[in-house]
């Protein structure tokens, strides 16, 4: 789940797994109806719903390599359908059931945390617009003179950078109290509060800790007594590891259905994503919110939570309080997605239509198929049961081409790391908007959020719509320059800003690759040339200081390659197992952050010394050019080392 420029949708993320290449074609949603009329709306009853799901989901799961799933549909205070598909345990051929199989909803858990916050607001124990330091035993420093509020936290505009050091693992010993975790895991703030959507698991856990302190109860106990008990959610828990009575009900988690089951995941910031629940219990939670809070909240509080509309990019989806919008067919849904490494879920509520839809899957699937299946289910469901008129507006072709050209370029996600070494992932997984010969924009990195490549059409100035899903992309333009971009699936929780010129992957990534090639060439040439000279009995032309400078520069070249190999190992390790970064690989991280600046600075100084001597001694032009290229390569590596924070000793990243 490293994604959206490698960090945009990490585990417990709001939107889902890493954007990937298009999911397998058979996973695609049923074709969208064109301007369906209300008369064509299918009846939302159990028989029709089951027939439709049975025609779509088993095939999609099988083709996507997903072991099992649960789907729940509610209307008002009644369950329309709840059904399991596939297996909770592939080897044992244990089928998924909605009442008896626990899934991990990931960040859908946050809706329970936000509900708890609103209960405390309702009781007058918390205020949405007060400095949160009032409720904490440690201090969060102001940023640009402004404190964080609970409203900032619930709209993901607190301004924290991404942090994964204390996020998810399979080590039960990693569990710690929120009182211990919150000051230990405090990430840097990189945006002024209330200004920039930047999804934060830390901030959600902070809200859970505030609930603890306001209520005087442990968070797990609070949720048990104030949310699960009133809703009779007897097969749900935030506790980690699972209580003994629930262990036999837990579904296995898989990367793909044909793989081995994975260990139970420990979500360290528990209020951000540690929930385990059956589909039937999740239906009860949906019905409570559809019924204006049910036994959980007063109607006025529930409406405050559901109807809030945070500022966003143009007309795109924005945040409510804790929920985020998902407009489809002209209808507003409030929703939340969630992902652990192995479980992938989504919950949608249509308040005006009194309908709720929930899906959870126990595998990521081939090429991240779980993300495409969620999108296909949502849009297919809406087109069948909640159709609306398609937007037929279009911007003229000449203007559309001009606007597309303004949009083209590389972008950086607001949900990312900016002050620690994880910033490197933004360089390696950059986001690029391109323009094709037909003048249409393309955003390949985001195609994995749907069941296929998108077809963007500009429907109004600087607002594009995907003809397949109806989702929109919009840009903010200031003084003729695009300053922000986002699109409906991610706009409530992150925005994309043009990459700074000094760190634009368009030039820096090719320069980095070329530099590493030159360093590799210089390093390998040292032993190769020695073997050739020995074979033919030749003598090396360099002597004394020149020979020393040459040897020192090559030594640092090998040291630099060792550092690069270490970073590659680190990235591969936590890409396959995110838990490995939070402790088991700390030794490697610390070693690399010492080795990298020593190696790159040493290479730059030694290669510059070697270059100066080659010019001073008027060596052959080939040697001077080679020495000059090595200095340039070293300069690029030093730039990356310090620009991407590949140094230091801080352990929050």
XYZ file of C-alpha atoms in Angstrom:
653
model
C 0.000 0.000 0.000
C 2.709 2.400 -0.795
C 1.130 4.556 -3.342
C 0.073 7.781 -4.992
C 3.616 8.862 -5.526
C 4.569 6.046 -3.239
C 3.036 7.623 -0.120
C -0.285 9.050 -1.033
C -2.480 6.182 0.035
C -0.649 4.180 2.637
C -2.316 1.497 4.746
C -5.254 2.840 6.740
C -5.583 5.329 3.934
C -8.703 7.170 3.029
C -8.892 6.123 -0.539
C -7.420 2.734 -0.959
C -4.289 0.974 -2.059
C -1.542 2.360 -4.166
C -2.619 3.531 -7.569
C -1.367 0.891 -9.920
C -1.651 -0.162 -13.451
C -5.192 -0.887 -14.625
C -6.721 -3.875 -12.873
C -7.489 -7.025 -14.866
C -10.087 -6.213 -17.498
C -12.807 -8.612 -16.322
C -12.965 -6.731 -13.005
C -14.368 -3.678 -14.781
C -17.744 -2.336 -13.770
C -20.855 -2.879 -15.838
C -21.175 -0.272 -18.565
C -22.623 3.021 -17.335
C -26.076 3.870 -18.475
C -26.361 6.985 -20.587
C -28.659 9.551 -19.013
C -30.885 6.980 -17.255
C -34.342 8.098 -16.289
C -35.993 7.566 -12.926
C -38.354 5.036 -14.556
C -35.367 2.814 -15.333
C -34.331 2.581 -11.683
C -34.171 -1.026 -10.466
C -35.980 -1.912 -7.266
C -33.627 -2.012 -4.315
C -34.875 -5.256 -2.825
C -33.108 -8.366 -1.658
C -33.870 -10.446 -4.740
C -32.701 -7.878 -7.279
C -29.695 -6.857 -5.204
C -28.554 -10.448 -4.746
C -28.992 -11.248 -8.425
C -26.979 -8.210 -9.442
C -24.179 -8.885 -6.934
C -24.058 -12.578 -7.830
C -23.578 -11.609 -11.459
C -20.705 -9.260 -10.696
C -18.797 -9.982 -7.523
C -17.833 -13.696 -7.668
C -16.363 -13.272 -11.130
C -14.585 -10.033 -10.172
C -13.074 -11.623 -7.057
C -11.911 -14.692 -8.958
C -10.337 -12.704 -11.788
C -8.793 -10.242 -9.330
C -7.236 -12.952 -7.159
C -9.194 -12.040 -4.025
C -10.071 -14.768 -1.529
C -13.259 -13.409 -0.006
C -15.536 -10.441 0.587
C -18.600 -9.353 2.486
C -21.216 -6.891 1.191
C -23.968 -5.225 3.219
C -26.777 -3.018 1.888
C -29.184 -1.258 4.243
C -32.119 1.094 3.767
C -33.411 3.118 6.687
C -33.469 0.792 9.668
C -33.648 -2.431 7.657
C -31.061 -4.693 6.106
C -31.730 -5.148 2.391
C -28.993 -7.728 1.887
C -25.881 -8.944 3.657
C -23.899 -11.694 2.012
C -20.474 -13.267 2.049
C -18.527 -14.290 -1.039
C -15.531 -16.567 -1.331
C -13.432 -17.803 1.556
C -12.324 -16.560 4.951
C -9.737 -19.352 4.958
C -8.777 -20.658 1.542
C -6.931 -23.760 2.739
C -9.770 -24.833 5.036
C -12.419 -23.845 2.443
C -14.144 -21.831 5.143
C -16.787 -19.615 3.544
C -17.288 -15.946 4.410
C -20.520 -15.206 6.259
C -21.823 -11.722 7.128
C -22.684 -12.670 10.716
C -19.749 -14.922 11.522
C -16.628 -13.607 9.732
C -14.539 -10.736 11.032
C -12.872 -8.411 8.532
C -10.488 -5.492 9.154
C -12.152 -2.317 7.800
C -8.945 -0.281 8.101
C -9.652 3.437 8.073
C -13.401 2.906 8.064
C -12.594 2.562 11.782
C -12.101 6.314 11.820
C -15.855 6.842 11.546
C -16.201 5.289 15.000
C -13.527 7.616 16.351
C -15.234 10.638 14.794
C -18.562 9.482 16.226
C -16.936 9.308 19.658
C -15.584 12.850 19.231
C -19.056 14.134 18.323
C -20.537 12.416 21.382
C -18.078 14.330 23.538
C -18.910 17.548 21.671
C -22.591 16.882 22.256
C -21.929 16.503 25.990
C -19.975 19.771 26.078
C -16.706 18.040 26.997
C -15.003 18.928 23.726
C -15.139 21.937 21.406
C -14.438 21.561 17.704
C -12.783 24.979 17.415
C -10.574 25.068 20.522
C -6.801 24.535 20.529
C -6.391 20.795 21.130
C -3.552 21.490 23.546
C -6.307 22.288 26.025
C -7.119 18.574 26.094
C -3.610 17.124 25.976
C -0.877 16.357 28.506
C 1.848 17.306 26.008
C 2.132 20.294 23.671
C 1.765 20.463 19.916
C 3.580 23.648 18.883
C 1.666 26.173 16.763
C 2.449 26.420 13.060
C 2.653 29.944 11.648
C 1.124 31.059 14.930
C -1.977 28.899 14.549
C -2.994 25.977 16.773
C -4.717 22.770 15.683
C -8.404 22.260 16.410
C -10.574 19.160 16.333
C -12.301 20.575 13.261
C -8.913 20.683 11.549
C -8.290 17.077 12.572
C -11.715 15.856 11.414
C -11.255 17.515 8.021
C -7.638 16.323 7.650
C -6.302 19.873 7.555
C -4.182 19.759 10.716
C -1.080 20.051 8.517
C 0.886 16.969 9.647
C 3.221 15.314 7.177
C 2.912 11.596 6.500
C 4.380 9.281 9.124
C 4.674 5.484 8.974
C 7.232 4.734 11.707
C 4.485 3.763 14.158
C 1.746 2.575 11.823
C 1.250 -1.126 11.168
C 3.071 -4.337 12.055
C 2.446 -7.980 12.869
C 4.290 -7.788 16.187
C 1.862 -7.847 19.159
C 4.591 -6.290 21.295
C 4.193 -3.088 19.256
C 0.867 -2.331 20.940
C 1.163 0.696 23.216
C -1.195 3.066 24.961
C -2.195 6.267 23.226
C -0.708 8.211 26.100
C 2.667 6.676 25.284
C 2.314 6.749 21.508
C 1.099 10.283 20.848
C 4.129 12.294 22.061
C 6.509 9.611 20.768
C 5.109 9.545 17.220
C 4.414 13.288 16.789
C 5.220 14.125 13.132
C 6.300 17.464 11.756
C 3.661 19.923 10.578
C 4.197 21.213 7.070
C 0.982 23.146 6.342
C -0.852 25.833 8.256
C -3.946 24.360 9.921
C -7.169 24.620 7.971
C -5.454 25.315 4.646
C -4.418 22.056 2.992
C -6.050 18.623 3.014
C -3.372 16.092 4.004
C -4.691 12.814 5.340
C -3.236 11.848 8.721
C -3.530 8.612 10.689
C -1.619 10.263 13.517
C -4.180 13.058 13.802
C -7.031 10.556 14.043
C -5.265 8.645 16.814
C -4.730 11.998 18.530
C -8.500 12.553 18.419
C -8.985 9.124 19.997
C -6.583 10.072 22.775
C -8.500 13.291 23.332
C -11.685 11.224 23.678
C -9.898 9.141 26.320
C -8.921 12.184 28.311
C -12.313 13.895 27.971
C -14.271 10.784 28.951
C -11.888 9.351 31.537
C -12.078 5.984 29.773
C -9.612 3.892 27.796
C -10.467 4.247 24.095
C -11.270 0.549 23.639
C -13.549 0.613 26.681
C -15.196 3.805 25.456
C -16.061 2.370 22.050
C -17.323 -0.855 23.641
C -19.700 0.932 26.021
C -20.714 4.000 24.002
C -20.915 2.630 20.449
C -20.842 -1.168 20.252
C -23.190 -1.873 23.197
C -25.961 0.561 22.145
C -25.904 -0.933 18.623
C -25.599 -4.552 19.817
C -22.393 -4.903 17.799
C -21.344 -8.021 19.708
C -18.802 -9.165 17.125
C -16.738 -6.008 16.807
C -13.660 -4.761 18.640
C -10.821 -2.253 18.449
C -8.732 -4.425 20.760
C -5.431 -5.866 19.585
C -4.674 -8.755 19.648
C -8.227 -10.021 19.318
C -10.164 -11.128 22.387
C -10.148 -14.933 22.642
C -13.885 -15.203 21.939
C -13.440 -13.507 18.544
C -10.253 -15.203 17.353
C -12.056 -18.150 15.664
C -14.159 -15.700 13.628
C -11.258 -13.731 12.133
C -10.778 -14.045 8.378
C -7.296 -14.700 7.119
C -5.683 -11.883 5.151
C -3.918 -12.440 1.836
C -1.871 -10.577 -0.713
C -3.569 -12.753 -3.356
C -5.954 -15.661 -2.910
C -3.361 -18.184 -4.061
C -0.789 -16.982 -1.527
C -0.159 -17.920 2.075
C -2.279 -16.256 4.785
C -0.654 -13.308 6.521
C -0.322 -12.680 10.259
C -2.910 -10.608 12.106
C -2.026 -6.957 11.638
C -1.450 -4.639 14.570
C -2.495 -1.060 13.861
C -0.367 0.933 16.284
C -2.439 4.179 16.186
C -5.524 2.095 17.002
C -8.288 4.736 16.654
C -7.124 5.243 13.061
C -7.782 1.682 11.941
C -7.700 -1.232 14.392
C -11.377 -2.252 14.131
C -12.279 -5.882 13.461
C -15.977 -6.390 12.683
C -18.477 -8.585 10.909
C -20.422 -7.254 7.958
C -23.649 -7.578 9.943
C -22.280 -5.325 12.687
C -21.154 -2.741 10.136
C -24.723 -2.700 8.829
C -25.926 -1.710 12.308
C -23.470 1.188 12.365
C -24.634 2.382 8.938
C -28.280 2.263 10.008
C -27.531 4.346 13.107
C -26.030 7.135 11.007
C -28.796 6.929 8.393
C -31.313 7.372 11.196
C -29.801 10.719 12.264
C -27.439 9.137 14.753
C -29.802 6.484 16.099
C -28.856 5.712 19.704
C -25.388 7.231 19.218
C -25.996 10.923 18.492
C -28.747 13.506 18.685
C -30.178 14.341 15.247
C -28.727 17.869 15.400
C -25.247 16.500 16.126
C -25.518 13.895 13.388
C -26.572 16.555 10.870
C -23.677 18.767 11.980
C -21.350 15.863 11.306
C -22.873 14.810 7.974
C -23.641 18.191 6.421
C -20.445 20.133 7.088
C -18.752 21.148 3.853
C -15.056 21.934 4.188
C -13.393 24.140 1.555
C -11.807 22.184 -1.276
C -10.603 22.447 -4.858
C -13.323 23.956 -7.037
C -16.485 21.838 -7.170
C -14.794 18.580 -6.156
C -15.746 16.322 -3.264
C -14.847 17.777 0.114
C -14.810 16.696 3.748
C -17.755 16.620 6.080
C -16.788 16.100 9.732
C -14.973 12.785 9.522
C -16.891 11.540 6.506
C -15.942 12.596 3.022
C -18.185 13.271 0.090
C -18.632 11.002 -2.919
C -20.935 12.558 -5.487
C -22.334 10.159 -8.091
C -25.169 10.651 -10.583
C -25.949 13.990 -8.972
C -26.397 12.394 -5.542
C -24.303 13.061 -2.458
C -22.884 10.166 -0.504
C -20.819 10.484 2.657
C -18.196 7.802 2.882
C -14.911 6.437 4.122
C -12.490 3.921 2.654
C -9.973 1.846 4.498
C -7.016 -0.396 3.901
C -4.663 -2.420 5.983
C -2.005 -4.274 4.040
C -4.325 -7.206 3.329
C -7.903 -5.984 3.927
C -9.613 -3.406 1.706
C -12.953 -1.841 2.548
C -15.353 0.989 1.803
C -18.514 2.362 3.388
C -20.945 4.713 1.616
C -24.087 6.362 2.998
C -26.656 8.155 0.826
C -28.450 10.241 3.492
C -31.101 11.694 1.190
C -31.946 8.243 -0.176
C -31.605 6.518 3.220
C -29.267 3.874 1.771
C -25.962 2.436 2.985
C -23.470 0.203 1.167
C -20.438 -1.541 2.646
C -17.838 -3.884 1.198
C -14.750 -5.456 2.716
C -12.261 -7.798 1.014
C -9.568 -9.933 2.601
C -6.968 -9.666 -0.184
C -5.252 -6.931 -2.145
C -5.509 -9.024 -5.312
C -3.640 -9.111 -8.586
C -2.406 -5.641 -9.602
C -4.356 -4.104 -6.704
C -7.686 -5.377 -8.034
C -9.440 -4.605 -4.739
C -9.363 -0.885 -5.532
C -10.898 -1.388 -8.956
C -13.589 -3.683 -7.554
C -14.628 -1.118 -4.937
C -14.948 1.565 -7.585
C -16.848 -0.783 -9.893
C -19.260 -1.766 -7.115
C -19.972 1.842 -6.137
C -20.599 3.108 -9.642
C -22.462 -0.006 -10.731
C -24.693 0.205 -7.650
C -25.408 3.892 -8.206
C -26.151 3.438 -11.905
C -28.578 0.606 -11.177
C -30.391 1.904 -8.108
C -29.663 5.650 -7.969
C -29.336 6.863 -11.579
C -29.145 10.486 -12.618
C -28.636 12.683 -15.624
C -25.189 12.754 -17.214
C -23.483 16.128 -17.552
C -23.460 16.933 -21.261
C -21.602 20.264 -21.013
C -18.300 20.629 -22.883
C -15.608 23.280 -23.199
C -14.736 24.141 -26.813
C -11.847 22.143 -28.260
C -9.359 25.008 -28.605
C -9.837 26.142 -25.009
C -9.681 22.546 -23.783
C -6.303 22.072 -25.482
C -4.937 25.266 -23.922
C -6.107 24.266 -20.458
C -4.763 20.730 -20.835
C -1.344 22.128 -21.777
C -1.375 24.302 -18.634
C -2.120 21.223 -16.531
C 0.663 19.021 -17.910
C 3.591 18.396 -15.589
C 4.777 16.634 -12.435
C 3.002 17.005 -9.121
C 3.621 16.360 -5.433
C 0.900 15.068 -3.113
C 0.105 16.955 0.082
C -0.091 13.564 1.770
C 3.581 12.791 1.878
C 6.820 13.189 3.759
C 8.689 16.463 3.450
C 11.189 16.653 6.328
C 12.507 13.072 6.535
C 14.080 10.453 4.275
C 10.670 9.105 3.202
C 10.508 12.113 0.907
C 12.646 10.047 -1.463
C 9.580 7.970 -2.336
C 7.988 11.064 -3.832
C 10.862 11.261 -6.302
C 10.776 7.566 -7.178
C 6.997 7.472 -7.556
C 6.190 10.874 -8.996
C 2.800 11.899 -10.362
C 2.656 13.203 -13.898
C -0.205 14.612 -15.927
C 0.364 14.245 -19.644
C -1.441 15.461 -22.750
C -2.008 13.175 -25.726
C -2.070 14.075 -29.432
C -5.850 14.447 -29.159
C -5.382 17.205 -26.582
C -6.808 15.114 -23.734
C -5.154 14.828 -20.350
C -4.059 11.521 -18.861
C -3.174 10.730 -15.256
C -1.837 7.144 -15.442
C -0.829 6.878 -11.783
C -4.460 7.244 -10.719
C -6.032 4.806 -13.139
C -5.746 2.077 -10.501
C -8.425 3.820 -8.416
C -10.987 2.711 -11.003
C -11.602 -0.358 -13.111
C -9.886 1.082 -16.174
C -8.094 3.995 -17.773
C -9.966 7.266 -17.599
C -11.304 9.426 -20.417
C -11.166 13.029 -19.226
C -13.391 15.635 -20.907
C -13.351 19.296 -19.826
C -16.925 20.166 -18.859
C -16.242 23.690 -17.569
C -13.088 25.779 -17.306
C -10.449 23.751 -15.461
C -12.922 21.025 -14.479
C -12.650 17.671 -16.256
C -14.985 14.679 -15.975
C -14.251 11.013 -16.559
C -16.830 9.716 -19.024
C -16.684 6.222 -17.490
C -17.294 7.064 -13.830
C -18.507 10.667 -13.762
C -15.674 11.560 -11.375
C -14.137 14.984 -11.792
C -10.662 16.481 -11.794
C -10.200 20.182 -11.157
C -7.400 22.724 -11.005
C -6.965 25.996 -9.141
C -5.400 28.636 -11.353
C -3.746 31.812 -10.041
C -2.256 34.404 -12.392
C -2.395 31.995 -15.288
C -0.601 29.176 -13.421
C -1.999 25.942 -12.042
C -1.292 25.944 -8.294
C -3.366 22.960 -7.151
C -4.978 19.911 -8.695
C -7.152 17.192 -7.262
C -9.873 14.770 -8.294
C -13.007 13.466 -6.658
C -11.705 10.183 -5.205
C -8.892 11.931 -3.303
C -9.900 15.599 -3.075
C -11.338 15.464 0.467
C -8.015 14.311 1.903
C -5.201 15.476 -0.367
C -4.288 17.906 -3.113
C -1.522 17.854 -5.687
C 0.805 20.796 -6.186
C 3.283 21.374 -9.031
C 6.665 19.883 -8.201
C 9.234 22.585 -7.304
C 11.662 23.222 -10.149
C 14.661 22.237 -8.023
C 13.120 18.856 -7.242
C 11.072 18.208 -10.340
C 11.321 14.495 -11.216
C 11.106 15.414 -14.908
C 14.816 16.325 -14.797
C 16.006 15.099 -11.416
C 15.085 11.439 -11.811
C 16.883 11.040 -15.180
C 19.825 12.989 -13.750
C 19.905 10.667 -10.741
C 19.814 7.554 -12.922
C 22.583 8.916 -15.164
C 24.663 9.843 -12.114
C 24.355 6.380 -10.618
C 25.383 4.861 -13.947
C 28.501 7.059 -14.067
C 29.394 6.180 -10.476
C 28.905 2.487 -11.236
C 31.082 2.838 -14.319
C 33.830 4.571 -12.351
C 33.706 1.998 -9.550
C 33.739 -1.055 -11.814
C 36.480 0.409 -14.027
C 38.920 0.387 -11.104
C 39.315 -3.407 -10.767
C 38.743 -3.993 -14.492
C 41.558 -1.624 -15.487
C 43.829 -3.219 -12.885
C 43.196 -6.664 -14.365
C 43.834 -5.393 -17.892
C 47.124 -3.740 -16.867
C 48.244 -6.919 -15.124
C 47.349 -8.988 -18.170
C 49.405 -6.852 -20.523
C 52.094 -5.686 -18.100
C 51.161 -2.021 -18.534
C 51.777 0.739 -15.998
C 49.173 3.193 -14.778
C 49.848 6.742 -15.965
C 48.929 8.395 -12.657
C 51.441 8.794 -9.833
C 51.620 10.168 -6.295
C 48.868 12.720 -5.576
C 47.055 12.040 -8.840
C 46.980 8.326 -8.140
C 45.829 8.922 -4.568
C 42.993 11.234 -5.709
C 41.901 8.698 -8.310
C 41.866 5.849 -5.813
C 40.065 7.858 -3.145
C 37.363 8.941 -5.607
C 36.842 5.308 -6.674
C 36.694 4.190 -3.055
C 33.927 6.692 -2.391
C 32.203 5.541 -5.574
C 32.012 2.026 -4.127
C 30.825 3.441 -0.810
C 28.097 5.382 -2.619
C 26.958 2.229 -4.425
C 26.798 0.437 -1.077
C 24.529 3.193 0.247
C 22.307 2.973 -2.842
C 22.062 -0.802 -2.445
C 21.036 -0.267 1.178
C 18.251 2.142 0.242
C 16.984 -0.260 -2.412
C 16.960 -3.072 0.148
C 15.076 -0.886 2.608
C 12.423 0.127 0.062
C 11.902 -3.460 -1.107
C 11.665 -4.677 2.492
C 8.957 -2.347 3.655
C 7.107 -2.397 0.327
C 6.485 -6.099 0.917
C 6.043 -5.751 4.692
C 5.425 -2.270 6.055
C 5.843 -3.527 9.615
C 9.535 -4.149 8.991
C 10.268 -0.430 8.931
C 9.056 0.225 12.452
C 11.817 -1.389 14.490
C 13.403 -4.387 12.737
C 15.113 -2.187 10.157
C 15.940 0.797 12.355
C 19.578 -0.277 12.407
C 19.691 -0.107 8.604
C 17.948 3.259 8.494
C 20.414 4.778 10.955
C 23.386 3.228 9.156
C 22.233 4.550 5.784
C 21.650 8.061 7.124
C 25.276 8.156 8.272
C 26.764 6.337 5.292
C 24.935 8.281 2.558
C 26.160 11.822 3.336
C 29.679 10.533 4.075
C 29.770 8.644 0.757
C 28.270 11.350 -1.473
C 30.164 14.278 0.040
C 33.354 12.235 0.005
C 32.762 11.350 -3.644
C 32.187 14.997 -4.546
C 35.328 16.224 -2.755
C 37.542 13.396 -4.021
C 36.299 13.603 -7.608
C 36.722 17.402 -7.595
C 40.300 16.941 -6.348
C 40.919 14.405 -9.090
C 39.442 16.773 -11.719
C 41.635 19.673 -10.553
C 44.763 17.523 -10.788
C 43.875 16.263 -14.283
C 43.565 19.876 -15.506
C 46.661 21.036 -13.639
C 48.736 18.216 -15.085
C 47.143 18.547 -18.545
C 46.069 14.953 -18.724
C 44.396 13.605 -21.930
C 41.034 15.131 -22.716
C 39.275 11.785 -22.194
C 40.472 11.660 -18.593
C 39.443 15.260 -17.996
C 35.952 14.686 -19.427
C 35.527 11.523 -17.348
C 36.662 13.360 -14.227
C 34.268 16.243 -14.951
C 31.310 13.866 -15.461
C 32.053 12.144 -12.167
C 32.019 15.519 -10.381
C 28.622 16.297 -11.937
C 27.320 12.889 -10.878
C 28.556 13.431 -7.333
C 26.946 16.878 -7.221
C 23.567 15.390 -8.193
C 23.904 12.727 -5.497
C 24.768 15.315 -2.852
C 21.733 17.352 -3.983
C 19.491 14.299 -3.556
C 21.085 13.392 -0.226
C 20.283 16.721 1.375
C 17.191 17.633 -0.631
C 15.542 14.352 0.306
C 16.791 14.216 3.884
C 18.909 11.072 3.570
C 20.738 11.971 6.762
C 20.035 12.620 10.432
C 18.951 10.637 13.462
C 15.257 11.429 13.989
C 13.083 8.331 14.471
C 9.713 9.755 13.429
C 9.292 9.166 9.719
